[in-house]
Coordinates of C-alpha atoms in Angstrom, one line a residue:
Chain A
E1 CA -4.1 16.2 -10.7
P2 CA -1.2 16.3 -7.7
E3 CA 0.5 12.9 -7.8
V4 CA 3.4 11.5 -5.6
T5 CA 6.8 10.9 -7.3
Q6 CA 9.4 9.1 -6.8
T7 CA 13.1 8.5 -8.1
P8 CA 15.1 6.7 -9.4
S9 CA 12.7 4.1 -11.2
H10 CA 15.0 1.3 -10.7
Q11 CA 18.6 1.3 -9.5
V12 CA 20.7 -1.4 -9.1
T13 CA 23.5 -2.1 -6.9
Q14 CA 25.8 -4.0 -5.0
M15 CA 25.6 -5.4 -1.8
G16 CA 27.2 -3.3 0.9
Q17 CA 26.4 0.1 -1.0
E18 CA 24.2 2.8 0.1
V19 CA 21.1 3.7 -1.6
I20 CA 19.3 6.8 -1.2
L21 CA 15.6 6.7 -2.9
R22 CA 13.8 10.0 -3.3
C23 CA 10.1 10.8 -3.0
V24 CA 8.1 14.2 -4.0
P25 CA 5.0 14.3 -1.8
I26 CA 1.9 15.8 -2.6
S27 CA 2.1 19.6 -1.7
N28 CA 0.2 20.2 0.9
H29 CA 0.5 16.4 2.6
L30 CA 2.0 16.2 5.7
Y31 CA 2.0 12.5 6.6
F32 CA 4.6 10.2 4.5
Y33 CA 5.4 7.0 4.5
W34 CA 7.2 4.2 3.0
Y35 CA 6.5 0.8 2.0
R36 CA 8.4 -2.4 0.5
Q37 CA 7.2 -5.1 -1.8
I38 CA 9.0 -7.7 -2.8
L39 CA 8.4 -9.2 -6.1
G40 CA 5.1 -11.3 -5.7
Q41 CA 4.4 -10.6 -2.3
K42 CA 2.7 -8.3 0.0
V43 CA 2.5 -5.2 0.5
E44 CA 4.8 -4.1 3.9
F45 CA 4.8 -1.2 6.2
L46 CA 8.5 0.7 6.6
V47 CA 8.2 4.0 8.3
S48 CA 5.6 6.4 8.9
F49 CA 6.6 10.2 9.2
Y50 CA 5.0 13.5 10.2
N51 CA 6.4 16.7 11.8
N52 CA 9.7 16.3 10.7
E53 CA 10.1 12.8 13.0
I54 CA 9.3 8.9 12.5
S55 CA 6.0 8.3 14.2
E56 CA 6.2 4.7 13.3
K57 CA 8.0 1.8 12.1
S58 CA 8.2 -1.8 11.5
E59 CA 10.8 -4.4 12.7
I60 CA 12.2 -4.3 9.1
F61 CA 13.1 -0.6 9.7
D62 CA 16.5 -1.4 11.5
D63 CA 19.6 0.6 11.9
Q64 CA 20.8 -0.1 8.1
F65 CA 17.3 3.0 7.5
S66 CA 17.4 6.3 7.8
V67 CA 14.7 8.4 6.6
E68 CA 15.1 12.3 6.1
R69 CA 13.1 15.5 4.8
P70 CA 15.8 17.5 3.9
D71 CA 14.0 20.5 2.7
G72 CA 10.7 21.2 1.9
S73 CA 9.4 19.1 -0.8
N74 CA 11.7 15.6 -0.7
F75 CA 11.4 12.5 1.5
T76 CA 14.2 10.0 1.5
L77 CA 14.8 6.8 2.5
K78 CA 18.1 5.6 2.6
I79 CA 19.7 2.4 2.9
R80 CA 23.3 2.4 4.6
S81 CA 24.6 -1.0 3.6
T82 CA 22.3 -3.3 1.3
K83 CA 22.2 -6.3 1.1
L84 CA 20.1 -9.3 -1.4
E85 CA 17.1 -9.3 0.8
D86 CA 17.0 -5.6 0.6
S87 CA 15.7 -6.1 -3.3
A88 CA 12.2 -4.8 -4.0
M89 CA 9.6 -2.2 -5.0
Y90 CA 9.9 0.7 -2.5
F91 CA 6.8 2.9 -2.5
C92 CA 6.3 6.2 -1.0
A93 CA 2.7 7.4 0.0
S94 CA 1.8 10.7 1.2
S95 CA -1.3 11.7 3.0
E96 CA -2.8 15.4 4.1
W97 CA -4.8 14.4 7.3
G98 CA -3.0 11.0 7.8
L99 CA -5.1 7.6 8.1
T100 CA -7.2 8.6 11.3
G101 CA -8.4 12.0 9.6
G102 CA -10.5 13.7 6.5
T103 CA -11.2 10.8 4.3
G104 CA -7.6 8.8 5.9
E105 CA -6.4 8.2 1.9
L106 CA -2.9 7.3 0.9
F107 CA -1.4 8.6 -2.3
F108 CA 1.2 6.2 -3.4
G109 CA 4.1 7.2 -5.8
E110 CA 5.2 4.8 -8.7
G111 CA 7.6 2.7 -7.3
S112 CA 11.6 2.8 -7.0
R113 CA 13.0 -0.5 -8.0
L114 CA 15.8 -1.7 -6.3
T115 CA 18.0 -5.0 -7.2
V116 CA 20.7 -6.1 -4.8
L117 CA 23.8 -7.6 -6.7
Chain B
E1 CA -0.7 -7.5 16.3
L2 CA -3.2 -6.7 13.6
K3 CA -3.3 -9.5 11.0
V4 CA -5.5 -8.9 7.6
E5 CA -6.3 -11.6 5.4
Q6 CA -7.4 -11.8 2.2
N7 CA -9.6 -14.8 0.4
P8 CA -9.2 -16.7 -2.2
L9 CA -5.5 -15.5 -3.1
F10 CA -5.9 -16.2 -6.6
L11 CA -9.3 -16.0 -8.9
S12 CA -9.9 -17.0 -12.5
M13 CA -13.0 -16.1 -13.6
Q14 CA -15.1 -15.9 -17.0
E15 CA -16.4 -12.4 -18.4
G16 CA -19.8 -11.7 -17.7
K17 CA -19.5 -13.7 -14.0
N18 CA -20.2 -12.4 -10.6
Y19 CA -17.6 -12.7 -7.9
T20 CA -16.7 -11.6 -4.5
I21 CA -13.4 -11.2 -2.4
Y22 CA -13.0 -11.1 1.2
C23 CA -11.1 -9.2 3.4
N24 CA -10.9 -10.1 7.4
Y25 CA -9.2 -8.3 9.6
S26 CA -8.1 -8.9 13.0
T27 CA -8.6 -6.2 15.3
T28 CA -10.9 -3.2 15.9
S29 CA -10.7 -0.8 12.9
D30 CA -13.5 1.9 11.6
R31 CA -11.5 2.2 7.9
L32 CA -11.1 -0.1 5.3
Y33 CA -9.2 0.4 1.8
W34 CA -8.9 -1.3 -1.4
Y35 CA -6.1 -0.9 -3.9
R36 CA -5.6 -2.5 -7.5
Q37 CA -2.3 -3.2 -8.8
D38 CA -1.3 -4.1 -12.3
P39 CA 1.8 -6.2 -12.6
G40 CA 5.2 -4.0 -12.0
K41 CA 2.9 -1.0 -11.4
S42 CA 1.6 1.4 -8.3
L43 CA -0.9 0.6 -5.7
E44 CA -4.3 2.6 -7.3
S45 CA -6.6 3.7 -4.7
L46 CA -10.6 1.9 -5.5
F47 CA -11.7 2.5 -2.0
V48 CA -11.7 3.7 1.8
L49 CA -14.7 2.6 3.5
L50 CA -14.7 5.0 6.9
S51 CA -17.1 3.4 8.8
N52 CA -19.5 0.4 9.6
G53 CA -21.9 -0.3 6.9
A54 CA -20.0 2.3 4.4
V55 CA -20.5 0.8 0.8
K56 CA -19.1 2.2 -2.3
Q57 CA -19.2 1.5 -5.6
E58 CA -17.3 2.7 -8.8
G59 CA -18.0 0.6 -12.1
R60 CA -18.7 -2.7 -11.6
L61 CA -16.9 -3.1 -8.7
M62 CA -18.8 -2.3 -5.3
A63 CA -17.3 -2.5 -1.6
S64 CA -18.6 -2.8 2.1
L65 CA -17.8 -2.7 5.2
D66 CA -19.0 -4.9 8.5
T67 CA -16.9 -3.7 11.3
K68 CA -18.8 -5.6 13.7
A69 CA -17.8 -9.0 12.0
R70 CA -14.5 -7.4 11.1
L71 CA -15.1 -8.3 6.9
S72 CA -14.9 -6.1 4.1
T73 CA -15.6 -7.8 0.8
L74 CA -15.1 -6.2 -2.7
H75 CA -18.0 -7.6 -5.4
I76 CA -17.1 -7.7 -9.4
T77 CA -19.9 -7.5 -11.2
A78 CA -20.0 -8.9 -15.2
A79 CA -16.4 -9.0 -15.0
V80 CA -14.3 -7.7 -17.9
H81 CA -11.0 -8.4 -18.9
D82 CA -10.0 -5.4 -17.7
L83 CA -10.8 -5.8 -14.3
S84 CA -8.1 -8.6 -14.3
A85 CA -5.3 -7.1 -11.4
T86 CA -4.3 -8.1 -8.3
Y87 CA -6.3 -6.2 -5.3
F88 CA -5.5 -5.6 -2.2
C89 CA -7.5 -4.5 1.0
A90 CA -5.6 -3.0 4.0
S91 CA -6.8 -2.0 7.2
F92 CA -4.9 -0.4 10.2
G93 CA -5.3 -0.6 14.4
W94 CA -6.2 2.2 16.1
G95 CA -4.2 5.3 16.4
A96 CA -1.6 3.7 14.0
Q97 CA -0.1 5.5 11.5
K98 CA 1.0 1.8 9.3
L99 CA -1.4 0.4 6.9
V100 CA -1.3 -3.8 6.9
F101 CA -2.1 -5.1 4.0
G102 CA -3.6 -8.5 2.8
Q103 CA -2.0 -11.1 0.5
G104 CA -3.4 -9.8 -2.2
T105 CA -5.9 -11.8 -4.8
R106 CA -4.4 -12.2 -8.1
L107 CA -7.7 -12.2 -10.4
T108 CA -7.9 -12.8 -14.0
I109 CA -10.4 -12.7 -16.1
N110 CA -10.7 -14.7 -18.8
P111 CA -12.8 -13.9 -22.4

């Protein structure tokens, strides 16, 4: 069964360092998302991406964050200068038709745990 | 701004019992999602409810959606230990491409 894959599974970094989290969405999917979950808390939306541009972003997704689809398969989240409060699990998700089309189903990857020291 | 609220947030129950998790959302939406999350793991899709009155069942779990009341329920029948997990509901505002999640319900099923 096709799945969303994420790397790395765990990254430890020093405050102020740049981090890139990578995702390979399901191959025929057109909509891509990043969410994050601080330990023990709820899942928070960061950004949605369609047709090579951001379609929606949250207040969390400030100038320190960026997303890119550098080739036909990868979807990356970059945090330019990490802060302690960026420590969280970051989930990538993809959808064939987006939330309003078809079954609207989102498929989540296994997550990348980011620890900022 | 869409708000999604679940209750209860914590639920400890015995095997064999029935219980219901409630999910209220604040703005008009035709779709409601339920996910399961095991500790340290990803979000597993349980149900996508696509319209008012939708009911879906999988094993001991049954979900329903009432868009007029802005309420979804996840009913657990004859609970077994394997169902211990955190359950999230999520919805989105019309035209948006972001899911807003509830706080999650941590379900513990004791033998």
